[in-house]
Amino acid sequence: MSQTYKGYLIDLDGTIYRGNETIEAGKRFVERLQEKNIPHIFLTNNSTRTPQMVVDKLGKHGVNTDVTHIYTPSMATAEYIQNQDIENPRVYIIGEVGLYRSLLDSGCIYDPISPDYVVVGMDQDLTYNKVKKATLLISNGAKFIGTNADTNLPSHEGLIPGAGTILKMVETATGQKPVVMGKPEKIIVDLAMKQLQLDKSDVAVVGDNYNTDIMAGINSHLDTILVYTGVSTPEQIAAVKDKPTHIVNSLSEWEV
Amino acid sequence: MSQTYKGYLIDLDGTIYRGNETIEAGKRFVERLQEKNIPHIFLTNNSTRTPQMVVDKLGKHGVNTDVTHIYTPSMATAEYIQNQDIENPRVYIIGEVGLYRSLLDSGCIYDPISPDYVVVGMDQDLTYNKVKKATLLISNGAKFIGTNADTNLPSHEGLIPGAGTILKMVETATGQKPVVMGKPEKIIVDLAMKQLQLDKSDVAVVGDNYNTDIMAGINSHLDTILVYTGVSTPEQIAAVKDKPTHIVNSLSEWEV
């Protein structure tokens, strides 16, 4: 298969690795991009890791890269808030270290009393009290932002609750829908594209999950490459109306 | 106002008390029922208190009663599970003491490894790990029961998340809807009616909340008395299609 793209936005879990397992064809795809100096950004929906943690994780899978090639929903949230032109934006956070670092490093002030924003992401230390606090703050006027709406995450124990389940709990308690950053939303793709500095017609989104990766491309009017090494299956894709631009069984089929 | 009923199912919060405040007309209504020996049951959507705790709470508001006059979603859950004719039913529980006591006292065995049921109610000590465990157990085949679907609870801090927000988080993670016991569901009313031992045509449901109390009566084909001392307002009732059978500003207007 071949169609020339000048750049790629590449998903991680299910595309480059599957949990702790390396997807060799994904890894070689990245190496081929690196050999030809083709611009690319790893675009993940994981808000819990800092960019350096993502680089380290990729390194364990034999993919050598740096933080300039990483874009996360936590980075998107920080950039989104900075773009709102509120001086010294104040935030209450439900999330893990990746989200805390992105928001605080970008100049947000942590304020659990009267924040401008309540930002909610994946949090394995979630408690009722955090949700209660978020609920009361949003009811008092704080804006509700979600890093990503994934309902499930794969784990060695099975599919476990993702950030989307926490968003839904807060949404049910407040009656308010969050502004969501992560794939399939346009926001994170547009922000990652700013970093890539290429025309939309020259870039493809690569990923294994139709509902997040491919829909993100479709919502942002980018071409898409679906790879069957993760979540989505040929049976599921047969049933969808908007097909991916390209479909491969493995990224070894994709010429760059 | 008057229409004769032989028995009453009476809501608590918003009807007899409002948080720590006694609703005097509600208290006197109960005293009039007691003077005339008119059968009645206090039918609450609160799963966190044991029946004795509910009796003690009513006592603090000057309403003297006993556990035979109390029916809770936790009691309904225990009775519902016993009615399924599974020998030694095994349960995993997200909830507080009222739910634990009802289930364990009725013969359920606590089993966080391979339960027949995952029962979810209000839990101010909710953690991500409890939701994760519930999600994995339900995905492995355990049946999903919710005590009640209230999205909010009044508190001195404002409206805080109710059991319904926890149910929604588990539902979002599992893709499965729970069987719900509490008002407005028919289940809890039918079980309380078994205890009252009267014909449906002779009993009225009394409460302040159209969406739970009155809808429970409507769903169970019982007459209803809405009282404007709590959640619902005349403006809201003007907009609903199925009106309560009777509406009073205060229960002092209701002759028994």
Coordinates of C-alpha atoms in Angstrom, one line a residue:
Chain A
M1 CA 0.0 0.0 0.0
S2 CA 1.2 3.5 -0.6
Q3 CA 0.1 7.1 -0.5
T4 CA 2.6 9.7 0.4
Y5 CA 2.0 11.7 3.5
K6 CA 4.5 14.4 4.8
G7 CA 3.6 13.7 8.4
Y8 CA 1.8 11.3 10.8
L9 CA -0.1 11.5 14.1
I10 CA 0.5 8.1 15.6
D11 CA -1.5 6.4 18.4
L12 CA 0.4 4.4 21.0
D13 CA -1.5 1.6 22.8
G14 CA -2.7 -1.0 20.3
T15 CA -0.5 0.6 17.5
I16 CA 3.1 0.7 18.9
Y17 CA 2.7 -1.5 21.9
R18 CA -0.1 -3.5 23.6
G19 CA 0.3 -3.0 27.3
N20 CA 3.8 -4.3 28.0
E21 CA 4.1 -6.1 24.7
T22 CA 5.8 -4.4 21.7
I23 CA 4.0 -4.4 18.3
E24 CA 7.1 -5.0 16.1
A25 CA 5.5 -3.7 12.9
G26 CA 4.6 -0.5 14.7
K27 CA 8.1 -0.1 16.0
R28 CA 9.6 -0.7 12.6
F29 CA 7.1 1.8 11.1
V30 CA 8.5 4.5 13.4
E31 CA 12.1 3.5 12.6
R32 CA 11.3 4.0 8.9
L33 CA 9.8 7.4 9.5
Q34 CA 12.9 8.3 11.5
E35 CA 15.3 7.1 8.8
K36 CA 13.5 9.3 6.2
N37 CA 13.1 12.2 8.6
I38 CA 9.4 12.2 8.1
P39 CA 7.7 14.4 10.8
H40 CA 5.5 12.6 13.3
I41 CA 3.9 13.0 16.7
F42 CA 2.8 10.3 19.1
L43 CA -0.8 11.3 19.9
T44 CA -2.0 9.4 23.0
N45 CA -5.3 9.6 24.9
N46 CA -3.4 8.8 28.2
S47 CA -3.5 11.8 30.6
T48 CA -1.7 10.0 33.4
R49 CA 1.9 10.1 32.1
T50 CA 4.2 13.1 31.7
P51 CA 5.7 13.5 28.2
Q52 CA 9.0 12.2 29.6
M53 CA 7.2 9.1 31.0
V54 CA 5.8 8.5 27.6
V55 CA 9.3 8.7 26.1
D56 CA 10.6 6.3 28.7
K57 CA 7.8 3.9 28.0
L58 CA 8.5 4.0 24.3
G59 CA 12.2 3.4 25.1
K60 CA 11.3 0.2 26.8
H61 CA 9.7 -0.9 23.6
G62 CA 12.9 0.0 21.6
V63 CA 11.4 3.2 20.2
N64 CA 13.9 6.0 20.7
T65 CA 12.3 9.5 20.6
D66 CA 12.0 12.7 22.7
V67 CA 9.4 14.8 24.3
T68 CA 9.1 17.1 21.2
H69 CA 7.4 14.1 19.5
I70 CA 4.8 13.5 22.3
Y71 CA 1.3 15.0 22.6
T72 CA -1.0 14.1 25.4
P73 CA -4.5 15.2 26.5
S74 CA -2.9 16.7 29.6
M75 CA -0.7 18.9 27.3
A76 CA -3.8 19.7 25.2
T77 CA -5.7 20.7 28.4
A78 CA -2.9 23.1 29.5
E79 CA -2.7 24.6 26.0
Y80 CA -6.5 25.0 25.8
I81 CA -6.7 26.8 29.2
Q82 CA -3.8 29.1 28.2
N83 CA -5.6 29.9 25.0
Q84 CA -8.7 31.2 26.9
D85 CA -6.7 34.3 28.0
I86 CA -7.6 34.1 31.7
E87 CA -4.8 35.6 33.7
N88 CA -3.4 33.1 36.2
P89 CA -6.1 30.5 35.6
R90 CA -7.1 28.6 38.7
V91 CA -7.8 24.8 38.5
Y92 CA -9.1 22.0 40.6
I93 CA -7.7 18.7 39.3
I94 CA -8.9 15.1 39.4
G95 CA -6.1 13.2 37.8
E96 CA -2.6 11.7 38.0
V97 CA 0.9 13.1 37.8
G98 CA 0.8 13.7 34.0
L99 CA -2.2 16.0 34.3
Y100 CA -0.8 17.8 37.4
R101 CA 2.5 18.5 35.8
S102 CA 1.1 19.8 32.5
L103 CA -1.3 22.2 34.2
L104 CA 1.0 23.4 36.9
D105 CA 4.1 23.7 34.6
S106 CA 2.0 25.8 32.2
G107 CA 1.2 28.4 34.9
C108 CA -2.2 27.2 36.2
I109 CA -2.7 27.7 39.9
Y110 CA -4.1 24.9 42.0
D111 CA -7.2 26.1 43.8
P112 CA -9.7 23.7 45.3
I113 CA -11.8 26.5 46.7
S114 CA -12.8 28.8 43.9
P115 CA -11.2 27.6 40.6
D116 CA -12.0 28.8 37.1
Y117 CA -11.8 25.2 35.8
V118 CA -12.4 21.7 37.2
V119 CA -10.2 19.4 35.1
V120 CA -11.1 15.7 35.2
G121 CA -9.0 12.8 33.9
M122 CA -8.1 9.3 34.7
D123 CA -7.3 8.9 38.5
Q124 CA -6.7 5.6 40.0
D125 CA -6.8 7.3 43.4
L126 CA -10.3 8.7 42.8
T127 CA -12.5 9.0 45.9
Y128 CA -16.1 10.1 46.5
N129 CA -14.8 13.3 48.1
K130 CA -12.9 14.3 44.9
V131 CA -16.1 13.9 42.9
K132 CA -18.1 15.7 45.5
K133 CA -15.7 18.6 45.5
A134 CA -15.7 18.7 41.7
T135 CA -19.5 18.7 41.7
L136 CA -19.9 21.6 44.2
L137 CA -17.2 23.7 42.3
I138 CA -18.9 23.1 38.9
S139 CA -22.3 23.9 40.4
N140 CA -20.7 27.1 41.7
G141 CA -19.6 28.1 38.2
A142 CA -16.3 26.5 37.5
K143 CA -15.9 25.3 33.9
F144 CA -15.8 21.5 33.5
I145 CA -13.1 20.1 31.3
G146 CA -12.4 16.4 30.6
T147 CA -9.0 15.1 29.4
N148 CA -10.5 12.2 27.4
A149 CA -13.7 10.2 27.4
D150 CA -12.4 6.6 27.1
T151 CA -14.8 4.4 29.0
N152 CA -12.3 1.5 29.3
L153 CA -8.7 0.8 29.5
P154 CA -7.1 -2.6 28.8
S155 CA -5.2 -4.1 31.7
H156 CA -3.8 -7.5 32.7
E157 CA -7.0 -7.9 34.8
G158 CA -9.4 -7.1 31.9
L159 CA -11.1 -3.9 30.8
I160 CA -11.0 -1.4 33.7
P161 CA -12.8 1.9 34.0
G162 CA -11.3 4.8 32.1
A163 CA -11.5 8.6 32.4
G164 CA -14.8 8.6 30.6
T165 CA -16.5 6.8 33.6
I166 CA -15.3 9.5 36.0
L167 CA -16.5 12.2 33.6
K168 CA -19.9 10.5 33.5
M169 CA -20.1 10.5 37.3
V170 CA -19.4 14.2 37.5
E171 CA -21.7 14.9 34.6
T172 CA -24.5 13.0 36.3
A173 CA -24.0 14.8 39.5
T174 CA -23.8 18.3 37.9
G175 CA -26.1 18.0 34.9
Q176 CA -23.3 19.6 32.9
K177 CA -21.3 18.1 30.0
P178 CA -17.5 18.6 30.0
V179 CA -15.5 20.1 27.2
V180 CA -13.4 17.1 26.2
M181 CA -9.8 17.4 24.9
G182 CA -8.8 13.8 23.8
K183 CA -9.5 11.8 20.7
P184 CA -12.1 11.6 19.0
E185 CA -12.4 15.4 19.7
K186 CA -11.0 17.9 17.2
I187 CA -9.3 19.9 19.9
I188 CA -6.3 17.6 20.6
V189 CA -5.7 17.0 16.8
D190 CA -5.7 20.7 16.0
L191 CA -3.3 21.4 18.8
A192 CA -1.0 18.5 17.8
M193 CA -1.1 19.8 14.2
K194 CA 0.1 23.2 15.3
Q195 CA 3.2 21.4 16.6
L196 CA 3.6 19.4 13.4
Q197 CA 3.4 22.5 11.2
L198 CA 2.1 20.8 8.1
D199 CA -1.0 21.2 6.0
K200 CA -3.9 18.9 7.0
S201 CA -4.0 17.4 3.5
D202 CA -0.4 16.2 4.0
V203 CA -1.0 14.3 7.4
A204 CA -2.6 11.0 8.3
V205 CA -3.8 9.8 11.7
V206 CA -2.6 6.3 12.5
G207 CA -4.3 4.1 15.1
D208 CA -6.1 0.9 16.1
N209 CA -9.3 2.3 17.5
Y210 CA -12.0 3.4 15.2
N211 CA -14.0 5.3 17.8
T212 CA -11.1 7.4 19.1
D213 CA -8.2 7.5 16.5
I214 CA -10.0 7.3 13.3
M215 CA -13.0 9.4 14.4
A216 CA -10.4 12.0 15.6
G217 CA -9.1 12.1 12.0
I218 CA -12.5 12.2 10.5
N219 CA -13.7 15.0 12.8
S220 CA -10.5 17.0 12.0
H221 CA -10.7 16.3 8.2
L222 CA -7.4 14.4 8.1
D223 CA -6.8 11.1 6.3
T224 CA -6.7 8.1 8.5
I225 CA -4.9 4.7 8.6
L226 CA -6.6 2.0 10.7
V227 CA -4.4 -0.9 11.8
Y228 CA -5.8 -4.2 13.0
T229 CA -3.4 -4.7 15.9
G230 CA -5.6 -3.4 18.7
V231 CA -9.2 -2.7 19.5
S232 CA -11.1 -2.4 16.2
T233 CA -12.0 -5.5 14.1
P234 CA -12.9 -6.0 10.4
E235 CA -16.4 -7.0 11.5
Q236 CA -16.9 -3.6 13.4
I237 CA -15.5 -1.6 10.5
A238 CA -17.8 -3.4 8.0
A239 CA -20.7 -1.8 10.0
V240 CA -19.5 1.8 10.2
K241 CA -20.6 4.5 7.7
D242 CA -17.5 6.7 7.5
K243 CA -14.7 4.3 6.6
P244 CA -11.0 5.0 7.4
T245 CA -9.0 6.3 4.4
H246 CA -6.7 3.2 4.5
I247 CA -6.9 -0.1 6.4
V248 CA -3.9 -2.4 7.1
N249 CA -3.5 -5.6 9.1
S250 CA -0.1 -4.4 10.3
L251 CA 1.9 -1.3 9.8
S252 CA 4.5 -3.4 7.9
E253 CA 2.1 -3.1 5.0
W254 CA 2.4 0.7 5.0
E255 CA 5.1 2.2 2.8
V256 CA 6.4 5.6 3.9
Chain B
M1 CA -58.8 18.1 51.6
S2 CA -59.9 14.7 52.1
Q3 CA -60.1 11.3 50.6
T4 CA -60.0 8.2 52.8
Y5 CA -57.0 5.9 52.5
K6 CA -56.5 2.9 54.7
G7 CA -52.7 3.1 54.6
Y8 CA -49.8 5.4 53.5
L9 CA -46.3 5.0 52.2
I10 CA -44.5 8.0 53.5
D11 CA -41.2 9.6 52.2
L12 CA -38.8 11.0 54.8
D13 CA -36.4 13.7 53.6
G14 CA -38.4 16.7 52.4
T15 CA -41.6 15.3 53.9
I16 CA -41.0 14.6 57.6
Y17 CA -37.7 16.4 58.0
R18 CA -35.4 18.5 55.8
G19 CA -31.8 17.5 56.7
N20 CA -31.6 18.3 60.5
E21 CA -34.8 20.4 60.4
T22 CA -38.1 19.0 61.5
I23 CA -41.1 19.6 59.1
E24 CA -43.8 20.2 61.8
A25 CA -46.8 19.5 59.6
G26 CA -45.2 16.2 58.5
K27 CA -44.6 15.2 62.1
R28 CA -48.2 16.0 63.1
F29 CA -49.4 14.0 60.1
V30 CA -47.7 11.0 61.4
E31 CA -49.1 11.6 64.9
R32 CA -52.6 11.8 63.5
L33 CA -52.1 8.4 61.7
Q34 CA -50.8 6.9 64.9
E35 CA -53.8 8.2 66.9
K36 CA -56.2 6.6 64.5
N37 CA -54.1 3.4 64.1
I38 CA -53.9 3.9 60.3
P39 CA -51.2 1.6 58.9
H40 CA -48.2 3.4 57.4
I41 CA -44.6 2.7 56.3
F42 CA -41.8 5.2 56.0
L43 CA -40.4 4.5 52.5
T44 CA -37.0 6.1 52.0
N45 CA -34.5 6.0 49.2
N46 CA -31.6 6.2 51.6
S47 CA -29.6 2.9 51.6
T48 CA -26.9 4.0 54.0
R49 CA -28.9 3.7 57.3
T50 CA -30.0 0.6 59.0
P51 CA -33.8 0.5 60.0
Q52 CA -32.8 1.2 63.6
M53 CA -30.7 4.2 62.5
V54 CA -33.8 5.5 60.6
V55 CA -35.9 5.0 63.7
D56 CA -33.3 6.9 65.8
K57 CA -33.2 9.7 63.2
L58 CA -37.0 10.0 63.3
G59 CA -36.9 10.0 67.1
K60 CA -34.6 13.1 67.0
H61 CA -37.4 14.8 65.1
G62 CA -40.0 13.8 67.7
V63 CA -41.5 11.0 65.6
N64 CA -41.7 7.9 67.7
T65 CA -41.9 4.7 65.6
D66 CA -40.2 1.3 65.3
V67 CA -38.3 -0.8 62.7
T68 CA -41.6 -2.5 61.5
H69 CA -42.6 0.9 60.1
I70 CA -39.4 1.4 58.0
Y71 CA -38.6 0.2 54.5
T72 CA -35.3 1.1 52.8
P73 CA -33.7 0.3 49.4
S74 CA -31.2 -1.9 51.3
M75 CA -34.1 -4.0 52.7
A76 CA -35.6 -4.2 49.2
T77 CA -32.3 -5.3 47.8
A78 CA -32.0 -8.1 50.4
E79 CA -35.6 -9.2 49.8
Y80 CA -35.2 -9.1 46.0
I81 CA -32.1 -11.3 46.1
Q82 CA -33.7 -13.8 48.5
N83 CA -36.7 -14.0 46.0
Q84 CA -34.3 -15.1 43.2
D85 CA -34.0 -18.5 44.9
I86 CA -30.3 -18.8 44.7
E87 CA -28.9 -20.8 47.5
N88 CA -26.4 -18.8 49.6
P89 CA -26.3 -15.9 47.3
R90 CA -22.9 -14.3 47.1
V91 CA -22.5 -10.5 46.8
Y92 CA -19.9 -7.8 46.3
I93 CA -21.0 -4.5 47.9
I94 CA -20.3 -0.9 47.2
G95 CA -22.2 0.9 50.0
E96 CA -22.4 1.9 53.6
V97 CA -23.5 0.2 56.8
G98 CA -27.2 0.1 56.0
L99 CA -26.6 -1.9 52.9
Y100 CA -24.0 -4.2 54.4
R101 CA -26.3 -5.0 57.4
S102 CA -29.4 -5.7 55.2
L103 CA -27.6 -8.0 52.8
L104 CA -25.5 -9.9 55.4
D105 CA -28.3 -10.2 57.9
S106 CA -30.6 -11.7 55.2
G107 CA -28.0 -14.5 54.5
C108 CA -26.0 -13.1 51.7
I109 CA -22.3 -14.1 51.7
Y110 CA -19.8 -11.4 51.0
D111 CA -17.6 -12.5 48.1
P112 CA -15.4 -10.0 46.3
I113 CA -13.9 -12.8 44.0
S114 CA -16.9 -14.5 42.3
P115 CA -20.2 -13.1 43.5
D116 CA -23.6 -13.7 42.0
Y117 CA -24.5 -10.0 42.5
V118 CA -22.7 -6.7 42.6
V119 CA -24.8 -4.4 44.6
V120 CA -24.1 -0.7 44.3
G121 CA -25.5 2.1 46.6
M122 CA -24.4 5.4 48.1
D123 CA -20.9 5.1 49.4
Q124 CA -19.1 8.2 50.8
D125 CA -15.9 6.0 50.9
L126 CA -16.1 5.2 47.2
T127 CA -12.7 4.6 45.6
Y128 CA -11.6 3.9 42.0
N129 CA -10.6 0.4 43.1
K130 CA -14.1 -0.4 44.3
V131 CA -15.5 0.7 40.9
K132 CA -12.8 -1.3 39.1
K133 CA -13.6 -4.4 41.1
A134 CA -17.3 -4.0 40.4
T135 CA -16.6 -3.5 36.7
L136 CA -14.5 -6.6 36.4
L137 CA -17.0 -8.8 38.4
I138 CA -20.0 -7.6 36.3
S139 CA -18.0 -8.2 33.1
N140 CA -17.4 -11.7 34.4
G141 CA -21.1 -12.4 34.8
A142 CA -22.2 -11.0 38.2
K143 CA -25.6 -9.4 38.1
F144 CA -25.6 -5.6 38.6
I145 CA -28.1 -4.2 41.2
G146 CA -28.4 -0.6 42.2
T147 CA -30.1 0.4 45.5
N148 CA -31.4 3.7 44.0
A149 CA -30.7 6.1 41.2
D150 CA -30.9 9.5 43.0
T151 CA -28.3 11.7 41.2
N152 CA -28.1 14.2 44.0
L153 CA -28.5 14.5 47.8
P154 CA -29.1 17.7 49.6
S155 CA -26.4 18.6 52.2
H156 CA -25.2 21.6 54.1
E157 CA -22.6 22.2 51.4
G158 CA -25.1 22.0 48.5
L159 CA -26.3 19.2 46.2
I160 CA -23.7 16.4 46.4
P161 CA -23.4 13.2 44.3
G162 CA -25.9 10.5 45.1
A163 CA -26.0 6.7 44.4
G164 CA -27.1 7.3 40.9
T165 CA -23.8 8.9 40.0
I166 CA -22.0 5.8 41.2
L167 CA -24.4 3.6 39.2
K168 CA -23.7 5.6 36.1
M169 CA -19.9 5.2 36.5
V170 CA -20.3 1.5 36.8
E171 CA -22.8 1.4 33.9
T172 CA -20.4 3.4 31.7
A173 CA -17.5 1.1 32.5
T174 CA -19.5 -2.2 32.0
G175 CA -22.0 -1.2 29.3
Q176 CA -24.7 -2.8 31.5
K177 CA -27.7 -1.2 33.1
P178 CA -28.4 -2.1 36.8
V179 CA -31.7 -3.5 38.1
V180 CA -32.7 -0.6 40.5
M181 CA -34.7 -1.1 43.7
G182 CA -35.5 2.4 44.9
K183 CA -38.2 4.9 44.0
P184 CA -39.4 5.6 41.3
E185 CA -39.0 1.9 40.6
K186 CA -42.0 -0.4 41.2
I187 CA -39.9 -3.0 43.0
I188 CA -39.5 -1.2 46.3
V189 CA -43.2 -0.1 46.4
D190 CA -44.4 -3.6 45.7
L191 CA -42.2 -5.0 48.5
A192 CA -43.3 -2.3 50.9
M193 CA -46.9 -3.1 50.0
K194 CA -46.4 -6.7 51.0
Q195 CA -45.5 -5.5 54.4
L196 CA -48.5 -3.1 54.6
Q197 CA -50.9 -5.9 53.6
L198 CA -53.5 -3.6 52.1
D199 CA -55.0 -3.4 48.6
K200 CA -53.3 -0.9 46.2
S201 CA -56.6 1.1 45.9
D202 CA -56.5 1.7 49.6
V203 CA -53.0 3.2 49.8
A204 CA -51.4 6.5 48.9
V205 CA -47.8 7.4 48.4
V206 CA -46.8 10.6 50.2
G207 CA -43.7 12.6 49.2
D208 CA -42.1 15.9 48.2
N209 CA -40.2 14.7 45.1
Y210 CA -42.2 14.2 41.9
N211 CA -39.4 12.2 40.1
T212 CA -39.0 9.7 42.9
D213 CA -42.0 9.6 45.3
I214 CA -44.8 10.4 42.9
M215 CA -43.4 8.5 40.0
A216 CA -43.0 5.5 42.2
G217 CA -46.8 5.7 43.0
I218 CA -47.6 6.2 39.3
N219 CA -45.4 3.3 38.2
S220 CA -47.1 1.1 40.9
H221 CA -50.6 2.3 40.2
L222 CA -51.1 3.8 43.7
D223 CA -52.7 7.2 44.4
T224 CA -50.2 9.9 45.3
I225 CA -50.0 13.0 47.5
L226 CA -47.4 15.5 46.6
V227 CA -46.4 18.0 49.3
Y228 CA -44.5 21.2 48.6
T229 CA -42.2 21.1 51.5
G230 CA -39.1 19.7 49.7
V231 CA -37.8 19.3 46.1
S232 CA -40.7 19.7 43.7
T233 CA -42.2 23.1 43.0
P234 CA -45.6 24.2 41.5
E235 CA -43.8 25.4 38.4
Q236 CA -42.3 22.0 37.8
I237 CA -45.6 20.2 38.4
A238 CA -47.4 22.5 35.9
A239 CA -45.1 21.0 33.2
V240 CA -45.6 17.3 34.0
K241 CA -48.1 15.2 32.1
D242 CA -49.0 12.7 34.8
K243 CA -50.2 14.8 37.7
P244 CA -50.1 13.6 41.3
T245 CA -53.6 12.5 42.6
H246 CA -53.5 15.2 45.3
I247 CA -51.3 18.2 45.9
V248 CA -50.9 20.0 49.2
N249 CA -48.7 22.9 50.4
S250 CA -48.3 21.2 53.7
L251 CA -49.4 17.9 55.2
S252 CA -51.5 19.9 57.8
E253 CA -53.9 20.3 54.9
W254 CA -54.4 16.5 54.6
E255 CA -57.2 15.0 56.7
V256 CA -56.8 11.3 57.7

